PDB file of C-alpha atoms in Angstrom:
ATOM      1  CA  UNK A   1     -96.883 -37.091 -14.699  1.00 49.00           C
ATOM      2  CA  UNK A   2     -97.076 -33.401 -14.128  1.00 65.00           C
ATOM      3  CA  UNK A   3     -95.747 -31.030 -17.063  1.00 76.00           C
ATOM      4  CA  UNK A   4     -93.047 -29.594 -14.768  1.00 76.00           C
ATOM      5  CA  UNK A   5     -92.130 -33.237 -14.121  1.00 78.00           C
ATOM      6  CA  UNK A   6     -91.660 -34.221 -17.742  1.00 85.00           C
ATOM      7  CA  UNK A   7     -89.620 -30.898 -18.327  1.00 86.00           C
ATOM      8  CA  UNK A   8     -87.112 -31.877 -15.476  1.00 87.00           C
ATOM      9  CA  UNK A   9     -87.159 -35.649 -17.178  1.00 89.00           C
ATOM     10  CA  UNK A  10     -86.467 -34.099 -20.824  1.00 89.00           C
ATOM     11  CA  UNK A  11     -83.465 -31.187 -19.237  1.00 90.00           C
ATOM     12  CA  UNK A  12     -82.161 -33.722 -16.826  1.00 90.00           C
ATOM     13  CA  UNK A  13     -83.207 -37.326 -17.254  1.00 90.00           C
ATOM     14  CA  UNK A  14     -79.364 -38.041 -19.212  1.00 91.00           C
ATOM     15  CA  UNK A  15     -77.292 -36.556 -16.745  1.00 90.00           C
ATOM     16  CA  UNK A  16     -79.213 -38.083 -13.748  1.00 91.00           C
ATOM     17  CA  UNK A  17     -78.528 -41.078 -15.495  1.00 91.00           C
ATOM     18  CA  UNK A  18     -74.775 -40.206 -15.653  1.00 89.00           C
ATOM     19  CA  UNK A  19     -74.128 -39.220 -12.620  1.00 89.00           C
ATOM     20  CA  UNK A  20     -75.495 -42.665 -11.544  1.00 90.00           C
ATOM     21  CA  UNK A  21     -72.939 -44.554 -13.838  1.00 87.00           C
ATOM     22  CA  UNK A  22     -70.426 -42.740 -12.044  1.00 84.00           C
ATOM     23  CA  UNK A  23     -71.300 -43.458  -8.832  1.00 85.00           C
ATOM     24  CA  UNK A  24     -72.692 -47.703  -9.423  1.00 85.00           C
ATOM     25  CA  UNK A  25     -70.840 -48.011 -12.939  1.00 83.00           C
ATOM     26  CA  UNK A  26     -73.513 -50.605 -14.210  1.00 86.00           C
ATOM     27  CA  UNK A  27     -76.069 -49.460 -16.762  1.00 88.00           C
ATOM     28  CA  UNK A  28     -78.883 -51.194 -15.620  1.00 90.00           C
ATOM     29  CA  UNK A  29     -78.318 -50.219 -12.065  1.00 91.00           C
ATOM     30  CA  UNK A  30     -78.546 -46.663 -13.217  1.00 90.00           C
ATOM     31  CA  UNK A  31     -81.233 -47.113 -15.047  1.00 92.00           C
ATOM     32  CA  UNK A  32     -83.436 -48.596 -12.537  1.00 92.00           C
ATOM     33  CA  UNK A  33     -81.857 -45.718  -9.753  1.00 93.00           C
ATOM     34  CA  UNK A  34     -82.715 -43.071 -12.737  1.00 92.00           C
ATOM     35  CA  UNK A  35     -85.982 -44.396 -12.272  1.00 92.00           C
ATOM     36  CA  UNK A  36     -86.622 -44.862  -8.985  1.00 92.00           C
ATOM     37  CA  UNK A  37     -84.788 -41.040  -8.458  1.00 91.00           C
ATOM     38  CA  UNK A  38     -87.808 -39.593 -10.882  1.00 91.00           C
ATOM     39  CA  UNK A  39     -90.386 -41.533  -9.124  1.00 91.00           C
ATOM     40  CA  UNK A  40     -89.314 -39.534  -5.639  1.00 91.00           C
ATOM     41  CA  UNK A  41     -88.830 -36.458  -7.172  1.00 89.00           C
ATOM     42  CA  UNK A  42     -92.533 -36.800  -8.622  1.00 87.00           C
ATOM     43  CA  UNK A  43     -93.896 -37.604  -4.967  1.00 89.00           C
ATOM     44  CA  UNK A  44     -92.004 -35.059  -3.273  1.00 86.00           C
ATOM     45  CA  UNK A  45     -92.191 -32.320  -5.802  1.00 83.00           C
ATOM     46  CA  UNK A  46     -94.191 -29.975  -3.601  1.00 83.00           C
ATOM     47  CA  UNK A  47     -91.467 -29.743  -1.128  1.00 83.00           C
ATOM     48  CA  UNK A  48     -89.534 -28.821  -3.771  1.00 81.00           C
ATOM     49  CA  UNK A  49     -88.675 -25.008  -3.048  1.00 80.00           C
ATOM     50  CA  UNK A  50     -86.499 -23.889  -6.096  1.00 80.00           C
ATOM     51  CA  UNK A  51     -83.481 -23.420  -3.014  1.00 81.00           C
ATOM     52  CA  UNK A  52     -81.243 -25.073  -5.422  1.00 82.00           C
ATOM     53  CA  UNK A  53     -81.256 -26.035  -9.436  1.00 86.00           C
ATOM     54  CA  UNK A  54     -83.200 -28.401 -10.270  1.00 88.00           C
ATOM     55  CA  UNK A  55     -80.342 -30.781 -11.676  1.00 89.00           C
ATOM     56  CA  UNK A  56     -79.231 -30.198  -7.978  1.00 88.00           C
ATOM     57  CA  UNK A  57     -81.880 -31.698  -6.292  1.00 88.00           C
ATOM     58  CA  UNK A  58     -82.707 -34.830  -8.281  1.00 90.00           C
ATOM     59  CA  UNK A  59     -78.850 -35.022  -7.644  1.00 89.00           C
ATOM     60  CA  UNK A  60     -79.714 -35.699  -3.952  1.00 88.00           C
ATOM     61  CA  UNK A  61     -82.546 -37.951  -4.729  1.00 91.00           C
ATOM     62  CA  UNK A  62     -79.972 -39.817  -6.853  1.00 91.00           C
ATOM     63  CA  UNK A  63     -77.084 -39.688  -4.350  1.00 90.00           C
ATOM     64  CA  UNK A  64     -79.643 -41.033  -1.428  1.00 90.00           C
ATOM     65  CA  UNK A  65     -81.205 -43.867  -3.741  1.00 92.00           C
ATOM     66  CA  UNK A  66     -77.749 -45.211  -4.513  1.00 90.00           C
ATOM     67  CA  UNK A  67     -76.644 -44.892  -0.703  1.00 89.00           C
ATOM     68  CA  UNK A  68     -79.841 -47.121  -0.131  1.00 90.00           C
ATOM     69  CA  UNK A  69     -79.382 -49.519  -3.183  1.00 88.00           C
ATOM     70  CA  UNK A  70     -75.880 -49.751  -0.949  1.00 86.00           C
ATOM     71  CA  UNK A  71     -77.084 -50.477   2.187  1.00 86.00           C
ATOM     72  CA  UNK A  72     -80.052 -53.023   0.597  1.00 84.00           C
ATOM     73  CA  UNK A  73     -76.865 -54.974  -1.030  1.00 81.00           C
ATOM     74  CA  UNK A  74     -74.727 -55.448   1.888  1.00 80.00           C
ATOM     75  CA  UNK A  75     -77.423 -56.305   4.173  1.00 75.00           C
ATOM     76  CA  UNK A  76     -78.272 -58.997   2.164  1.00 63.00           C
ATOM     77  CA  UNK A  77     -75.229 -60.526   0.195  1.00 57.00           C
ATOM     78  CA  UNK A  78     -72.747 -58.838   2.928  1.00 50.00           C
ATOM     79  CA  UNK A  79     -70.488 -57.735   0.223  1.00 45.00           C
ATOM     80  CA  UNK A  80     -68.093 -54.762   0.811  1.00 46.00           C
ATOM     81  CA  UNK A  81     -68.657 -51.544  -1.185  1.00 44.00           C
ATOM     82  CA  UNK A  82     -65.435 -51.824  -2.896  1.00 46.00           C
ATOM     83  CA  UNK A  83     -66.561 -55.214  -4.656  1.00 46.00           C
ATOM     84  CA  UNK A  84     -70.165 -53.396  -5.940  1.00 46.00           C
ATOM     85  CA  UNK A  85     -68.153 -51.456  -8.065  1.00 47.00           C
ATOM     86  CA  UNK A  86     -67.226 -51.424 -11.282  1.00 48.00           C
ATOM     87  CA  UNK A  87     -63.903 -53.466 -12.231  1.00 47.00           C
ATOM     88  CA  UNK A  88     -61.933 -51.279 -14.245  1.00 51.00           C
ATOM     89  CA  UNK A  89     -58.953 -53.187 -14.911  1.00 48.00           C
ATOM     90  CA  UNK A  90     -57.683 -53.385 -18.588  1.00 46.00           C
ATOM     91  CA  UNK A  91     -58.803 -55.371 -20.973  1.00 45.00           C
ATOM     92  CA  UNK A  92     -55.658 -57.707 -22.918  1.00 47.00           C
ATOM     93  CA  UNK A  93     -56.030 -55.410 -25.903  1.00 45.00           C
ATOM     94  CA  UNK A  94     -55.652 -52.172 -23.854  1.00 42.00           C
ATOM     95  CA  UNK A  95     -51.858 -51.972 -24.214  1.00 45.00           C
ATOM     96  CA  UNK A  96     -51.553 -47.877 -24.655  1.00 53.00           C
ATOM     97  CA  UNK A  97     -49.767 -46.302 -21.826  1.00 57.00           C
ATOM     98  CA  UNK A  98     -52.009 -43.732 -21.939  1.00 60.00           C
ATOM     99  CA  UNK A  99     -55.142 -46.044 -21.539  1.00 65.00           C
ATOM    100  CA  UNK A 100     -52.857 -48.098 -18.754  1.00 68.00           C
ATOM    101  CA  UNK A 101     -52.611 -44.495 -16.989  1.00 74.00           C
ATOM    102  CA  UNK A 102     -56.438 -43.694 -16.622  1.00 74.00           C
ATOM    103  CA  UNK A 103     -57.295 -47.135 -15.767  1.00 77.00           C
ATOM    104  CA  UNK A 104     -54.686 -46.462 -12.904  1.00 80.00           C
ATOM    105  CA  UNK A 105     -56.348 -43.397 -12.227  1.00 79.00           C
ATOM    106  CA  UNK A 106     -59.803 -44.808 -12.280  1.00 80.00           C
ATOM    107  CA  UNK A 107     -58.850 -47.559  -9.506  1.00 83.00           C
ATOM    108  CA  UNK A 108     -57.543 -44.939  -6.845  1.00 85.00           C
ATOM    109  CA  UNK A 109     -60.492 -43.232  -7.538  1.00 85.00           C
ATOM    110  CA  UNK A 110     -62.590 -45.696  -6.851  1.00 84.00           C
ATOM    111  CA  UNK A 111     -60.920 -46.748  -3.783  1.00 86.00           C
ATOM    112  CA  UNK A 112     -60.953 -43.295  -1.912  1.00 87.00           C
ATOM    113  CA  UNK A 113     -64.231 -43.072   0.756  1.00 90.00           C
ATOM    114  CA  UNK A 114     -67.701 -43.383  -0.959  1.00 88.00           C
ATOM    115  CA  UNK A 115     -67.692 -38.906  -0.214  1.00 90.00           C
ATOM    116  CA  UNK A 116     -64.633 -37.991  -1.904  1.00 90.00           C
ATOM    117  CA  UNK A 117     -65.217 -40.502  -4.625  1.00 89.00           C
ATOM    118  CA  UNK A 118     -68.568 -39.060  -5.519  1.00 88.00           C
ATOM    119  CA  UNK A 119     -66.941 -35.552  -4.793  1.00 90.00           C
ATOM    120  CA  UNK A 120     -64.047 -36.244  -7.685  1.00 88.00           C
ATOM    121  CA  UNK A 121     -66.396 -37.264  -9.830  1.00 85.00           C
ATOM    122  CA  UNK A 122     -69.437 -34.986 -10.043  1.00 86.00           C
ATOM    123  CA  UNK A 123     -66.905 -32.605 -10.162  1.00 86.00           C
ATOM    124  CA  UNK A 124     -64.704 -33.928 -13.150  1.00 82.00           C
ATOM    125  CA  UNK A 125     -67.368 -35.930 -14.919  1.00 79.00           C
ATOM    126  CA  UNK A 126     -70.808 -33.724 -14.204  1.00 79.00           C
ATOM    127  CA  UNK A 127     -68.296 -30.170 -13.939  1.00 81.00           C
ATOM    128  CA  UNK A 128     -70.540 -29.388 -10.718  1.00 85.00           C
ATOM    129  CA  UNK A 129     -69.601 -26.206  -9.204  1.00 88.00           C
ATOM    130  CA  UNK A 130     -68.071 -26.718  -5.261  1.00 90.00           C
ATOM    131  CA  UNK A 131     -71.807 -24.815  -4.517  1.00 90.00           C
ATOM    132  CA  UNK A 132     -73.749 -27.240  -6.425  1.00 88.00           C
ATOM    133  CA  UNK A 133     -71.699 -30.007  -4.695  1.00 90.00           C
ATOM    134  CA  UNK A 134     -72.318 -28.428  -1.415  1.00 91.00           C
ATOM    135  CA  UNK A 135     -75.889 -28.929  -1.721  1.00 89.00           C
ATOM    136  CA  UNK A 136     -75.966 -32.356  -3.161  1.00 88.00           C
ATOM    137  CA  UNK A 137     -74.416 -33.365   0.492  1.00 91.00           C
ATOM    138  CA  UNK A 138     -76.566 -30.641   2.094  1.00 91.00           C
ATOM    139  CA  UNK A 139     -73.160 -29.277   3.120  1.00 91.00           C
ATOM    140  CA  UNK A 140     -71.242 -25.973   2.443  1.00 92.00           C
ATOM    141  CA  UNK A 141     -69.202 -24.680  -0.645  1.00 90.00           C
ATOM    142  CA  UNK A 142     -66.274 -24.661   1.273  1.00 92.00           C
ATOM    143  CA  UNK A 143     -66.717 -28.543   2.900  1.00 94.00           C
ATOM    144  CA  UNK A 144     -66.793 -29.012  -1.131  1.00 91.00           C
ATOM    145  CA  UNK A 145     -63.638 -27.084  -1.566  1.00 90.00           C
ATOM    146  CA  UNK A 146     -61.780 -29.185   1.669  1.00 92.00           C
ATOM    147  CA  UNK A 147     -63.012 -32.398   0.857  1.00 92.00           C
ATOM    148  CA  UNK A 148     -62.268 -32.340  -2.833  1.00 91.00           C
ATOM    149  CA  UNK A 149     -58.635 -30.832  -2.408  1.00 91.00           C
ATOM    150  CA  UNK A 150     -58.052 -33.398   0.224  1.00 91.00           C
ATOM    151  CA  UNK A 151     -59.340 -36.094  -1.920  1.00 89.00           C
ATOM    152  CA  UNK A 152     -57.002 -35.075  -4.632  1.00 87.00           C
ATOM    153  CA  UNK A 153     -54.152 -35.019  -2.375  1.00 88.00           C
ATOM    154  CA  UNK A 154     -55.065 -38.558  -1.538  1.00 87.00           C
ATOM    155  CA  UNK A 155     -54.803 -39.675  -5.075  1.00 83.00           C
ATOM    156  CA  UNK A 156     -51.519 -37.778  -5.519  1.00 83.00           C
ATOM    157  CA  UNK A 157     -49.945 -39.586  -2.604  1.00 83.00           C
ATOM    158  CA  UNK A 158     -51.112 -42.567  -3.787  1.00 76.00           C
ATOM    159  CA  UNK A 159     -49.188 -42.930  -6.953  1.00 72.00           C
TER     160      UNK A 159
END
């Protein structure tokens, strides 16, 4: 592996990982994606250009080896994305009405489309900037800005 490689691996490798746990919200499943994102980042690092942080891009790699992890899943079990993810309903000792209110949360989260759920959460759980979000899509800061203000106003509504 290439020194710059390893450097990305050491700076980034956790929150590659993280963002993946958002997004498939099964360890292993990240950890294989984390894997397989690292492994396309090392083949394609000389297209790599610097256009965006480096965090940024593997991002993308992420994003696009989850989107295929996805598509591989349905095509062969023909389950529904909403089933693939994580089931975040309480557990019988969870009683707090706090914890009751983020588990709430967490389930209209994860029912919004696959874009404004990944949207919400990169930019609550990874604090991505509406730029860096932008180019994760390959869209613009301001489709960030829409899409995540319109995605909030879906959760609102859906109290």
């Amino acid at each position: 592996m290439s020194s710059d490689m390893e450097q990305y691996y050491r700076e980034n490798g956790r929150k590659v990982f993280l963002y993946l746990m958002t997004l498939c919200g099964n360890a292993d499943t990240a950890e294989e994606l984390t894997q397989e994102t690292f492994y396309r980042a090392l083949r394609s690092l000389k297209k790599y250009k610097g256009d965006s942080s480096v965090y940024t891009w593997l991002c993308s790699i992420a994003r696009n080896a989850w989107l295929e992890e996805l598509r591989k899943r349905r095509k062969h079990t023909g389950e529904e994305i909403t089933e693939l993810v994580e089931d975040t309903s309480p557990r019988p000792d969870e009683e707090a009405e706090s914890e009751d209110s983020r588990i709430r949360l967490l389930k209209r989260i994860h029912s919004l489309p696959e874009t404004e759920k990944e949207i919400i959460l990169l930019r609550a759980s990874q604090e991505l900037s509406f730029q860096e979000i932008g180019e994760i899509f390959g869209k613009s800061e301001n489709w960030a800005r829409v899409t995540y203000y319109r995605a909030k106003q879906k959760l609102a509504d859906s109290r």
